[in-house]
Coordinates of C-alpha atoms in Angstrom, one line a residue:
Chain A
X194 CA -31.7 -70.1 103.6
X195 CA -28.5 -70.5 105.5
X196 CA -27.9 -66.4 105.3
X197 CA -31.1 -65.7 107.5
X198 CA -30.8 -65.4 111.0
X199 CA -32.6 -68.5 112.8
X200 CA -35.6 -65.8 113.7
X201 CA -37.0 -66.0 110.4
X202 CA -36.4 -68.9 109.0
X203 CA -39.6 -69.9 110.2
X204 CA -41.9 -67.1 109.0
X205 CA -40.3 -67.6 105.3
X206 CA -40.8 -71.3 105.1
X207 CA -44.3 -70.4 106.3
X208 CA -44.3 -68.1 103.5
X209 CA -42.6 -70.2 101.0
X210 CA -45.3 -72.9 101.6
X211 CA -48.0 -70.6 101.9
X212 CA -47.3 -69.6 98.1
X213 CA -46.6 -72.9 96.9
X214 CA -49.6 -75.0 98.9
X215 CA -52.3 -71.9 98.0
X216 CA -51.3 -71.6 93.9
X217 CA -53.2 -74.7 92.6
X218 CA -55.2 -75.6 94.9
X219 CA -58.7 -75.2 93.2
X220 CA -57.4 -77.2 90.5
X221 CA -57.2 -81.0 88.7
X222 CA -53.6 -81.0 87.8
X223 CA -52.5 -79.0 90.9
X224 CA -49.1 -78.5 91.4
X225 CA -48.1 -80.7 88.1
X226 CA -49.0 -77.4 86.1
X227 CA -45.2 -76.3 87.5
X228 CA -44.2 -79.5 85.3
X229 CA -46.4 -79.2 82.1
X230 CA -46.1 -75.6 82.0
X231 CA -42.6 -75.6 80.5
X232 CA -43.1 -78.2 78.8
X233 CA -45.8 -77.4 76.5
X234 CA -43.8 -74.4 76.1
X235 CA -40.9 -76.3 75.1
X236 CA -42.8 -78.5 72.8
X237 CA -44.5 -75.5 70.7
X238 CA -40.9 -73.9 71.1
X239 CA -39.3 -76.9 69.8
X240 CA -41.8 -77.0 66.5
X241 CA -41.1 -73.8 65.6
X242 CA -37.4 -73.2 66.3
X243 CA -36.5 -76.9 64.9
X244 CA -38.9 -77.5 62.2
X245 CA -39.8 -74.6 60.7
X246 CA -37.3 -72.0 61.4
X247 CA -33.9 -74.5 61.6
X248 CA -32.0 -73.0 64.4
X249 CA -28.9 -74.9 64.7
X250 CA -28.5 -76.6 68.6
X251 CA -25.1 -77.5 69.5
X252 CA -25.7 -81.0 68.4
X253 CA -27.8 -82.2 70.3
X254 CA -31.8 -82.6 70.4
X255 CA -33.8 -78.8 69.9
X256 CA -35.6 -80.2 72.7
X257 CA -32.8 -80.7 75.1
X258 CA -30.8 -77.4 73.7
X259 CA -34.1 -75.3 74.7
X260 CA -34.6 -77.0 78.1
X261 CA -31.0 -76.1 79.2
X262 CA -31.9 -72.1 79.0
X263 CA -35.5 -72.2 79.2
X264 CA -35.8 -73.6 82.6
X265 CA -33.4 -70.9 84.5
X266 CA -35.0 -68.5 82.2
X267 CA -38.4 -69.0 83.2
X268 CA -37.1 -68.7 86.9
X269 CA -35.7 -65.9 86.3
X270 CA -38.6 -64.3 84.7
X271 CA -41.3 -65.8 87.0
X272 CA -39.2 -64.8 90.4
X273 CA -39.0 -61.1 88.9
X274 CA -42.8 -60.4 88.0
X275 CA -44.0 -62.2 91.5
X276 CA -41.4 -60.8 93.9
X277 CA -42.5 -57.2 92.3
X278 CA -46.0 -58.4 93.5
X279 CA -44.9 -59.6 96.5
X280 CA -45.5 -56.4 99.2
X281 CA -48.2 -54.9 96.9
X282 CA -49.9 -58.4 97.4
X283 CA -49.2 -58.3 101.2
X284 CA -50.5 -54.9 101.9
X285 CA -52.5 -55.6 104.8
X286 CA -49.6 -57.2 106.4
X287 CA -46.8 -54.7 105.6
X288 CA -49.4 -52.3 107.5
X289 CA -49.8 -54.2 110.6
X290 CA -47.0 -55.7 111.7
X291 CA -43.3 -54.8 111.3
X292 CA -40.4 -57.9 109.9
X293 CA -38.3 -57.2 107.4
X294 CA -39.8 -56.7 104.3
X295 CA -37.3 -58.3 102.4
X296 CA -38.5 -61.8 103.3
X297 CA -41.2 -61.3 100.9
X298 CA -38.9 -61.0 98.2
X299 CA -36.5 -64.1 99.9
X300 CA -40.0 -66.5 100.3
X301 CA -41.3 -65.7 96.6
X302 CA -37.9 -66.1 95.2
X303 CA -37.4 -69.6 97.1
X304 CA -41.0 -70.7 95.9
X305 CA -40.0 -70.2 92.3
X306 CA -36.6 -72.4 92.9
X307 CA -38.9 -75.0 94.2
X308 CA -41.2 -75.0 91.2
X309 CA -37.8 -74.8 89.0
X310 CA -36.3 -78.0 91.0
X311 CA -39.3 -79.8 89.7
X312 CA -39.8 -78.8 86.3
X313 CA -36.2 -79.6 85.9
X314 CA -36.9 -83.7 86.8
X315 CA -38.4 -83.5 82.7
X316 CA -34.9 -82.0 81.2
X317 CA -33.0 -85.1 83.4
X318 CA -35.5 -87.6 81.9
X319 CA -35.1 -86.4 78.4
X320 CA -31.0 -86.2 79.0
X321 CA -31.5 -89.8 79.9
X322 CA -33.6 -90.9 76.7
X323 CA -31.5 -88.9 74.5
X324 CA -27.9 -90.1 76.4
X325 CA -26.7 -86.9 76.7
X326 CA -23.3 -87.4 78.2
X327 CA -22.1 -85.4 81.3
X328 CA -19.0 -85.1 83.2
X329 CA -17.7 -83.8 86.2
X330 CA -18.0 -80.0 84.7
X331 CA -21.7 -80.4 85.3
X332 CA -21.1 -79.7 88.7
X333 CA -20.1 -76.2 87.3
X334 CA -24.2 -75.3 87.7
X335 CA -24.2 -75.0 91.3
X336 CA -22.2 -71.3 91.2
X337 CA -23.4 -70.5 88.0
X338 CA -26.7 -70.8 90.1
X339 CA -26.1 -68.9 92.7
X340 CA -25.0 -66.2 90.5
X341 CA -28.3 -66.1 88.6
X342 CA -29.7 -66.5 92.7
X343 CA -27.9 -63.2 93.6
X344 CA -28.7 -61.5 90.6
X345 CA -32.4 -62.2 90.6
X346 CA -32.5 -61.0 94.2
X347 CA -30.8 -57.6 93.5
X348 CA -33.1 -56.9 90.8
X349 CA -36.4 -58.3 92.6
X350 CA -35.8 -55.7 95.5
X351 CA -35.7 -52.8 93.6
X352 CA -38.5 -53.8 91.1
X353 CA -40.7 -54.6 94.7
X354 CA -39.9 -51.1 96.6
X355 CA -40.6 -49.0 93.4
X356 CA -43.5 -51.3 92.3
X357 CA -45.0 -50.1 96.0
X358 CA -45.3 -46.3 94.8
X359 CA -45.8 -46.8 91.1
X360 CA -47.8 -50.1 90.0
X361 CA -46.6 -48.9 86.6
X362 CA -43.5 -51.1 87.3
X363 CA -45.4 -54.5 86.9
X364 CA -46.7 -53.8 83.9
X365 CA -43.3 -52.2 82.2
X366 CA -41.4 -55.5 83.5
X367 CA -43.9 -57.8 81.4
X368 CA -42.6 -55.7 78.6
X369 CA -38.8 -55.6 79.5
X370 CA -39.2 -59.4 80.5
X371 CA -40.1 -60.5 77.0
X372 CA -37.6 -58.2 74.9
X373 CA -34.8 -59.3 77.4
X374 CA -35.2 -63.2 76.7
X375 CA -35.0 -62.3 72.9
X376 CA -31.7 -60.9 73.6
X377 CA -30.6 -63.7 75.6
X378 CA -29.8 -66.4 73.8
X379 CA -32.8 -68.9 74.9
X380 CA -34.1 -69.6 71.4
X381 CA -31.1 -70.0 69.2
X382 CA -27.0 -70.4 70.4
X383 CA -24.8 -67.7 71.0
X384 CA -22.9 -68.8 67.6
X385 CA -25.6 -67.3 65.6
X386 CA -25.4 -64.1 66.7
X387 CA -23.4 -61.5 64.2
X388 CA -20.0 -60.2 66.1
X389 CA -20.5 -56.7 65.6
X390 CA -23.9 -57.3 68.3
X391 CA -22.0 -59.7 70.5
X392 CA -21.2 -57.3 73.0
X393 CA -25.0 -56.7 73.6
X394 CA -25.0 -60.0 75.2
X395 CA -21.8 -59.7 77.0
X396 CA -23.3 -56.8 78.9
X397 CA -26.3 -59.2 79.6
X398 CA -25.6 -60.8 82.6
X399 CA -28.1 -63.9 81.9
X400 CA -27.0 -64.3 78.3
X401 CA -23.7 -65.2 80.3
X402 CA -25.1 -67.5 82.7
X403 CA -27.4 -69.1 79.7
X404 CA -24.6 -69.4 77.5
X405 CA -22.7 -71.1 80.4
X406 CA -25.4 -73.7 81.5
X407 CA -25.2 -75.5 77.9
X408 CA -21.6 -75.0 78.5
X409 CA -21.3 -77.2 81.8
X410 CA -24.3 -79.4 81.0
X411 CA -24.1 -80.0 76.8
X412 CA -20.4 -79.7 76.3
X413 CA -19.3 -80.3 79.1
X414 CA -17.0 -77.9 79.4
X415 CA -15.9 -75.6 81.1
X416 CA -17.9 -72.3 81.5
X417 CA -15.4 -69.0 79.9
X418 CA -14.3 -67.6 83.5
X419 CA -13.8 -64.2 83.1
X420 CA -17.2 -63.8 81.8
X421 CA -19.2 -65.8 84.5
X422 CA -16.5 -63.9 87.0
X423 CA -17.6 -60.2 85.3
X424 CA -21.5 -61.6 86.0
X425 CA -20.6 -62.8 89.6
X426 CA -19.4 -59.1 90.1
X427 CA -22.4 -57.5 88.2
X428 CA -24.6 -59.5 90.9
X429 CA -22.7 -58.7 93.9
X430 CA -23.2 -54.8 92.7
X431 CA -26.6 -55.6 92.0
X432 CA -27.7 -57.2 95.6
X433 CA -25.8 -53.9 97.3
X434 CA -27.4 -51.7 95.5
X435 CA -30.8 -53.3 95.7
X436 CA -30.4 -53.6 99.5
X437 CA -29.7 -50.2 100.0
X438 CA -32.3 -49.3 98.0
X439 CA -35.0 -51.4 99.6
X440 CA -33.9 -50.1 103.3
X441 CA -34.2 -47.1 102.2
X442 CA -37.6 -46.9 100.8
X443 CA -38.7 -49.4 103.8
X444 CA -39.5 -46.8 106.4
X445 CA -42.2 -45.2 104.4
X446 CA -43.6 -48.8 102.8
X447 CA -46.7 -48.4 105.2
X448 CA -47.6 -45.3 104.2
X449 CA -47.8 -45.2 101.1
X450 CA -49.1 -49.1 100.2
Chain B
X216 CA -45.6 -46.8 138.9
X217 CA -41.9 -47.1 139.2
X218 CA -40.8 -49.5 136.5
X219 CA -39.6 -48.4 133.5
X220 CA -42.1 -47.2 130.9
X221 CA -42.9 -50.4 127.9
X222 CA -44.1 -47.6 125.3
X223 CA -42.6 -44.0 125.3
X224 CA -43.8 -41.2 122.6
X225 CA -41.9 -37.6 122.7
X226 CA -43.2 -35.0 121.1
X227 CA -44.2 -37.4 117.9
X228 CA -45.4 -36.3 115.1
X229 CA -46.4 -37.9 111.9
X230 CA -46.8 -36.1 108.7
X231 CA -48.9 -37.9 105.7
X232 CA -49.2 -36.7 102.5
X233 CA -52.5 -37.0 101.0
X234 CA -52.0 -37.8 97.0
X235 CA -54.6 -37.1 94.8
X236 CA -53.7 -37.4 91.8
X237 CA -52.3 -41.0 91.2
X238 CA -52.0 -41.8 87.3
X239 CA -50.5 -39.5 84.4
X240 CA -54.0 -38.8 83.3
X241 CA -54.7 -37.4 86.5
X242 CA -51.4 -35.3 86.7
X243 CA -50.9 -34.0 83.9
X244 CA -54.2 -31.7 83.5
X245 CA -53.4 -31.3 87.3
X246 CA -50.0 -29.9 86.6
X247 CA -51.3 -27.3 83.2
X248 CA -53.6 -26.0 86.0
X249 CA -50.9 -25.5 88.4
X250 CA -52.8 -27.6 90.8
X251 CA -50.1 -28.9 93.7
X252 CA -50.5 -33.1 93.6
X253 CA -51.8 -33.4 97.3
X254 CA -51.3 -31.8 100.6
X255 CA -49.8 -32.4 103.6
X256 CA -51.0 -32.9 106.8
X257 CA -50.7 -33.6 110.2
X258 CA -52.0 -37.7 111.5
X259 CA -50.5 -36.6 114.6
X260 CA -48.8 -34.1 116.3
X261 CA -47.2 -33.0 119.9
X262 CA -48.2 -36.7 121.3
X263 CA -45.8 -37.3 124.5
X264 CA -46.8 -39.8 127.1
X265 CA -46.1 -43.6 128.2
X266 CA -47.2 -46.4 129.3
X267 CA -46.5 -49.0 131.8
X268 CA -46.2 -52.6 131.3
X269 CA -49.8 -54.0 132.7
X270 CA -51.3 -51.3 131.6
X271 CA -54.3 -51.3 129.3
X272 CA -55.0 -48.4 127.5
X273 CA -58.0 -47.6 125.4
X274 CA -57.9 -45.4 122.4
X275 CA -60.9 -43.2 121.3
X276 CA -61.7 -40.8 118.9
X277 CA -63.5 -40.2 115.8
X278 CA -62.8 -41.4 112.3
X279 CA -59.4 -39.8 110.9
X280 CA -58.1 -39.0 114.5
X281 CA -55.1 -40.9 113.9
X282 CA -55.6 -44.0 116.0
X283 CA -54.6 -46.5 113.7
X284 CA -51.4 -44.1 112.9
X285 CA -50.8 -44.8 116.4
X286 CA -51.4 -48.0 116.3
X287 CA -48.1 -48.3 113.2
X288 CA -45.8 -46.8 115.4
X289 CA -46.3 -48.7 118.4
X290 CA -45.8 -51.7 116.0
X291 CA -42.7 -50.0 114.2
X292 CA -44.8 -50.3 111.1
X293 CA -44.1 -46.6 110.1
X294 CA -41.9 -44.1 111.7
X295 CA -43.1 -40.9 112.9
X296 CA -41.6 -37.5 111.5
X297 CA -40.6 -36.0 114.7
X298 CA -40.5 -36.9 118.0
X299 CA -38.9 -40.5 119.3
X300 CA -41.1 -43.5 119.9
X301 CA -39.6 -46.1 121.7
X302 CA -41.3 -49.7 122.3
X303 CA -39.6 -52.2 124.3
X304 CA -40.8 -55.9 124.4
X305 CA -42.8 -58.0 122.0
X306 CA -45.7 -57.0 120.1
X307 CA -48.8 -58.8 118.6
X308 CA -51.0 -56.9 117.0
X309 CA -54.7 -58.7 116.3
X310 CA -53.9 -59.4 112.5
X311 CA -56.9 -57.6 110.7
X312 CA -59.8 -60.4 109.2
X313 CA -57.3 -61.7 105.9
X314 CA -54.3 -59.9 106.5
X315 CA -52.3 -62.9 108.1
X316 CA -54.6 -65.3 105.7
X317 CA -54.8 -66.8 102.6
X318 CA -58.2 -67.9 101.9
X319 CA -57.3 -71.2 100.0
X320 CA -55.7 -72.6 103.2
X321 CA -57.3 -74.2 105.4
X322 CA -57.6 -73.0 109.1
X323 CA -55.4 -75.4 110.5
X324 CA -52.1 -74.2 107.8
X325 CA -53.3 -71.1 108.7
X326 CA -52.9 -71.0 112.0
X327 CA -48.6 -71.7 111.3
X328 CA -48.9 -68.9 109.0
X329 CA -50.3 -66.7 111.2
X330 CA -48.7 -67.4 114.4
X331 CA -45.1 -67.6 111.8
X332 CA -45.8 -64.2 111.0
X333 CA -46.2 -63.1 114.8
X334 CA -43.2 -64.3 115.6
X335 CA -43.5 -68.2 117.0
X336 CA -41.6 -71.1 115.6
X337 CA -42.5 -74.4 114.9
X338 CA -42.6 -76.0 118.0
X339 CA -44.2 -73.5 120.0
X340 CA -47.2 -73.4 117.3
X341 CA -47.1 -77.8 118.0
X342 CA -47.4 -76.8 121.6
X343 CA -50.1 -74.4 121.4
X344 CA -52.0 -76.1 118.2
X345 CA -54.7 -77.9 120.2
X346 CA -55.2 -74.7 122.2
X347 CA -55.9 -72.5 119.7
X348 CA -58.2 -74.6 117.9
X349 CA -60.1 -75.5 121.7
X350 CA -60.1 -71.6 122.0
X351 CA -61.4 -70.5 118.8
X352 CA -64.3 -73.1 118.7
X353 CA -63.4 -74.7 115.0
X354 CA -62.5 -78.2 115.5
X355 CA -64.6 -79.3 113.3
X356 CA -64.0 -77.1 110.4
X357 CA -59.5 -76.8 111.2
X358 CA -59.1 -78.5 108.3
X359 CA -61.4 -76.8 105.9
X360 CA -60.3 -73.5 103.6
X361 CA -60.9 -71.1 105.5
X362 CA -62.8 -69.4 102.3
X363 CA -65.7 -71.4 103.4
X364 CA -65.6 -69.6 107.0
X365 CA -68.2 -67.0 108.3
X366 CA -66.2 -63.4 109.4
X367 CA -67.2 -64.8 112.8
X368 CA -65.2 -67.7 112.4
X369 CA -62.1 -66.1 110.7
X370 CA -62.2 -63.7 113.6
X371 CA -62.0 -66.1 116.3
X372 CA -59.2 -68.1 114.4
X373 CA -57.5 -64.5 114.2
X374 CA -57.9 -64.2 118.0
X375 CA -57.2 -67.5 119.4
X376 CA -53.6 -67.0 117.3
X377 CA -53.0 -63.4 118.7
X378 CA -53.3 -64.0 122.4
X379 CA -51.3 -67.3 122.1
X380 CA -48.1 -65.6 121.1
X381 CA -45.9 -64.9 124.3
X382 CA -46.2 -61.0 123.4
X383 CA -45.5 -58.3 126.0
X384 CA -47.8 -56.1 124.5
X385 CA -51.0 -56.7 122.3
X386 CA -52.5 -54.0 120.0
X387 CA -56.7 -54.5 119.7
X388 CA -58.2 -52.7 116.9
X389 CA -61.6 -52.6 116.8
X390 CA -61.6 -56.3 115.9
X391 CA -64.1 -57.5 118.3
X392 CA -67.3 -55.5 116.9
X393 CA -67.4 -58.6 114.3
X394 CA -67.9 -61.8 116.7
X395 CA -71.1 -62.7 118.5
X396 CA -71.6 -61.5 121.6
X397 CA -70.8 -65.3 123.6
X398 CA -67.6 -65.0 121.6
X399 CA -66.9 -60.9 122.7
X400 CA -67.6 -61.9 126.1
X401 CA -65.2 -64.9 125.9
X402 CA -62.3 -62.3 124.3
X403 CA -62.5 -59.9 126.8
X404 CA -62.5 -62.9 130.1
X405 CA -59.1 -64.0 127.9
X406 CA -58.0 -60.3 127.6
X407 CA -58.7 -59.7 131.6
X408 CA -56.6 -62.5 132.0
X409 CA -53.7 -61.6 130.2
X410 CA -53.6 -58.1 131.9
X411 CA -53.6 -60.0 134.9
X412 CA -50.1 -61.7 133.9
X413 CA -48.9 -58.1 133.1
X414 CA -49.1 -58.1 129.4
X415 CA -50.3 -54.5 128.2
X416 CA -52.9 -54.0 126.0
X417 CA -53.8 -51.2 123.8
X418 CA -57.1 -51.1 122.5
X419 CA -59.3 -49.5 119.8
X420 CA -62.4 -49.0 120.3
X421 CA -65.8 -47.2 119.4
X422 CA -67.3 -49.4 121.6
X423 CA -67.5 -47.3 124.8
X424 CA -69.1 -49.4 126.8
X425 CA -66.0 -52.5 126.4
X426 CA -63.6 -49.3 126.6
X427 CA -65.0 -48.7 129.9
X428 CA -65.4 -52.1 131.4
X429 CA -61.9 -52.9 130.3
X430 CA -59.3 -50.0 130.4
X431 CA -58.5 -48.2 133.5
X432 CA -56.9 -45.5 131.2
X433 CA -57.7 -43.8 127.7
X434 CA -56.2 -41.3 125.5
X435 CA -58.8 -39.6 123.7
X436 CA -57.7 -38.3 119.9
X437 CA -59.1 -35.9 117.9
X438 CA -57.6 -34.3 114.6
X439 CA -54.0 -35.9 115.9
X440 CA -54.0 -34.4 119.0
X441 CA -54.6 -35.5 122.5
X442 CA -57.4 -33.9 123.9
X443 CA -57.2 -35.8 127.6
X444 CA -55.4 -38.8 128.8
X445 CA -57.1 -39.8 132.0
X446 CA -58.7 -42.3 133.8
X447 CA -61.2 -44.0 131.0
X448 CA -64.3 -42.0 132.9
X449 CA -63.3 -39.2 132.2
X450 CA -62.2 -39.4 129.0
X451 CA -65.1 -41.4 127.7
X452 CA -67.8 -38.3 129.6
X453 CA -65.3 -36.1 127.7
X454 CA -65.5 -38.1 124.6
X455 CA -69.6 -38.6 124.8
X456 CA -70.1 -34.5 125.4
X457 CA -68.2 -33.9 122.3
X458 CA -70.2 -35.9 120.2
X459 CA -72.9 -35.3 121.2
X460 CA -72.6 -31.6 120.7
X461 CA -71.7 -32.0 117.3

C-alpha cells in the first residue's frame, strides 16, 4: 500500500481486516474455507479435465498445471464481483462521511490478495511433492503480478461507479466473469487452441498473464516480452481511464446510492 | 464574532432528481406513455449564512426540509448545484446506528473501524481505547459481536467513538432520541463540554426541548429554504406556531 498517502493507510487496513476478520466468522472451518475453496475446485477440475476429457498439461501433473492459472484467476474474478459490491455495500457510509471512495475498491482488492497469498501455500506444497523444478525465472511472477494488480484495479473502479447507478452491472459480470475464464486459457494450455482464434487471446490481457505464470513457474522460462509488455500497457490505460472515470462519477455517489 | 467563519454557504443550492422508474419494466411502459422518468427538484435553495467556530447550531424543520442534505455538504459528502460551500477544519459526523459497523465484529474491533473511518490512526485509537469503552458503559460486553447489542448499546459505542476524534466540528443527527435518558443526559454534559473547548456542533433535532437547552442559534428549514436563522427562541416559537397551525 506504498502508493497511498500515510492518511489512509490506516482506514484501509481497518477495512482490509474488517472484510477478512467479519467473512467466516459464524463458521467451523473459518477462514480455512479461503484454502479448501480452490482446492475442491481443483480437485473436481482435475477429474474432469485429466480423466475424462484428457487435456494435455505441459508435462507436468493436471493438478499443478490448473493450480498455476486457477489461483490468479480466481483473484481476479473474486476482486472484480466484490469490489463492484464494495460502495453499494457501504451505502450508509458513502452517505455520511466524505474519504475517497476509491479505498473501497483498494481494501476489497487487498483482502482478496490476502485470501490468494494463502490459498497459494497448497500449489507450493504440491510443487514440492510433485518436485516441480524452479529457477531463478520464477521470480518473473512478481511484475507479472502487479500487472494483473493494475489491471484488476482499473476494471474494479469502473465496474464499482457504474454498479452504484445500475445494480444491473453485478449481475451481467457473473455472466461476463464465467465466459471470460473459458476464453482464457485456465482449463487447457494455450497450445490447444486453433491459430486462426489465437488472436482472441492475445487481445485478452489475462490469457497473457495466465499463459505467462506457467511460463515463469512450469518452464521456467522466460515469459514472451512483448506480449506481457502490450498487457502492462493495456493496464496502465485501464487504471487512467478507470480513475477518471470514478472521479468523475464521485461527486454525485451520495446521491444517488 | 471576528474570527473567520468554520462553515460558509453562498447562495447554495442543491438540485435532486427524484427517479421513479428504476428497472426496464418500469421504463419502458413509462416511456410508450410518454411519461418523463422523474422530476427535479429543489433540497435546497438560496441558503447563505455561516457559522463560527464554538458555535452550536441546531437544525429544525419538518421531514423533507432538507436537513440531512445539509448535513452532506457540510461533510463534503455531496456537492451542492449552485452556490459555494466552504468548511474549514475537521469533521465527525455521529456515524448513523451500523453505518461505521459490521455486526460480526465485536465492539472492541469496532471501535478501530470506526474511529479508522473518522480519521484517527492507530495510536491515537490505543490512547483513547480505555476511554471510549469507560465512556460508552460496555466493558463488559467490548469483546462481544456487536450483533448481540441492544440499539442502546450500539448507540453509545457510536458516540463514545464520535466525540473522541480531535474534530473541529461535529455533525449530530437526530441520533440521541434512541439512548435512555441517563445516557441522553450524559451526551449532552459531554457535548456542553466540547463547545466549551470551541469545537462547533451542528445538530439535528426534532427534539425541541434539547434544541433549546443546547443551541444558542437555529436555522429553521422548510421546503429547502430558510425561514429564520435566529436565536434558538425564536426560531423554535416560530417553528411550534407553524406546526401547530397545520
Amino acid at each position: 500500500m506504498w502508493f497511498l498517502s500515510a492518511r489512509w493507510r490506516p482506514l484501509v487496513s481497518q477495512l482490509v481486516l474488517r472484510e477478512i476478520k467479519s467473512r467466516y466468522k459464524q463458521s467451523i472451518l473459518g477462514y480455512a474455507w479461503v484454502i479448501l475453496n480452490p482446492f475442491f475446485q481443483m480437485l473436481v477440475m482435475t477429474f474432469v479435465f485429466s480423466l475424462v476429457i484428457r487435456v494435455s498439461s505441459l508435462g507436468v501433473p493436471y493438478a499443478i498445471f490448473l493450480y498455476v492459472a486457477l489461483l490468479p484467476w480466481n483473484l481476479f474474478a473474486n476482486s472484480l464481483t466484490h469490489s463492484t459490491n464494495s460502495l453499494v455495500s457501504n451505502a450508509q457510509l458513502i452517505k455520511k462521511i466524505y474519504f475517497p471512495r476509491e479505498l473501497f475498491v483498494i481494501a476489497t482488492i487487498a483482502a482478496k490478495v490476502v485470501d490468494f497469498t494463502l490459498a497459494s501455500s497448497i500449489l507450493v506444497l504440491f510443487m514440492l511433492y510433485f518436485r516441480v523444478h524452479v529457477n531463478l525465472n520464477l521470480l518473473w511472477v512478481f511484475p507479472i503480478f502487479g500487472i494483473q494488480l493494475l489491471f484488476t484495479y482499473g476494471l474494479a473502479l469502473v465496474l464499482a461507479a457504474l454498479n452504484l447507478l445500475y445494480r444491473d452491472i453485478q449481475y451481467l459480470l457473473n455472466l461476463v466473469i464465467l465466459l471470460w475464464m473459458y476464453l482464457t486459457p485456465v482449463l487447457y494450455p494455450m497450445e490447444m487452441v486453433p491459430d486462426q482464434y489465437r488472436f482472441i487471446f492475445r487481445l485478452n490481457p489475462m490469457a497473457v498473464l495466465i499463459n505467462a505464470y506457467r511460463e515463469v513457474i512450469i518452464n521456467g522460462g522466460v515469459p514472451k516480452l512483448s506480449s506481457l509488455l502490450i498487457a502492462f500497457g493495456t493496464s496502465i490505460l485501464t487504471v487512467l481511464f478507470g480513475t477518471w472515470f470514478f472521479k468523475k462519477l464521485e461527486r454525485i455517489f451520495a446521491d444517488v446510492v | 464574532m471576528s474570527s473567520k467563519p468554520i462553515i460558509t454557504f453562498t447562495q447554495v443550492g442543491k438540485l435532486f432528481y427524484r427517479q421513479e422508474q428504476r428497472t426496464m419494466k418500469e421504463l419502458l411502459p413509462a416511456l410508450f406513455r410518454g411519461k418523463k422518468g422523474g422530476a427535479w427538484f429543489w433540497a435546497l435553495k438560496n441558503l447563505t449564512f455561516s457559522i463560527q467556530p464554538g458555535e452550536s447550531v441546531g437544525i429544525i424543520g419538518k421531514n423533507g426540509a432538507g436537513k440531512s442534505t445539509l448535513l452532506k455538504l457540510i461533510a463534503g459528502v455531496t456537492s451542492p448545484t449552485e452556490g459555494k460551500v466552504f468548511v474549514q477544519g475537521k469533521i465527525s459526523p455521529l456515524i448513523e446506528l451500523g453505518a461505521g459497523f459490521h455486526p460480526e465484529l465485536t465492539g472492541r474491533e469496532n471501535i478501530y473501524l470506526n474511529a479508522a473511518i473518522l480519521g484517527m490512526n492507530r495510536h491515537e485509537i490505543d490512547a483513547f481505547l480505555p476511554a471510549i469503552i469507560d465512556f460508552a458503559e460496555l466493558s463488559e460486553f467490548i469483546d462481544s459481536p456487536v450483533k448481540h447489542y441492544s440499539s442502546g448499546m450500539y448507540l453509545r459505542l457510536a458516540f463514545a467513538v464520535a466525540i473522541h476524534v480531535k474534530a473541529e466540528i461535529l455533525l449530530i443527527d437526530e441520533i440521541l432520541a434512541v439512548g435512555d435518558e441517563a445516557f441522553q443526559l450524559k451526551c449532552l454534559k459531554k457535548l456542553t463540554q466540547l463547545k466549551q473547548q470551541g469545537v462547533t456542533i451542528i445538530f439535528v433535532s426534532h427534539n425541541m426541548q434539547s434544541v433549546l437547552d443546547f443551541c444558542e442559534r437555529v436555522i429553521y428549514l422548510q421546503e429547502g429554504r430558510v425561514v429564520i436563522d435566529s436565536t434558538s427562541h425564536a426560531a423554535i416559537t416560530h417553528y411550534t406556531k407553524d406546526v401547530t397551525r397545520s
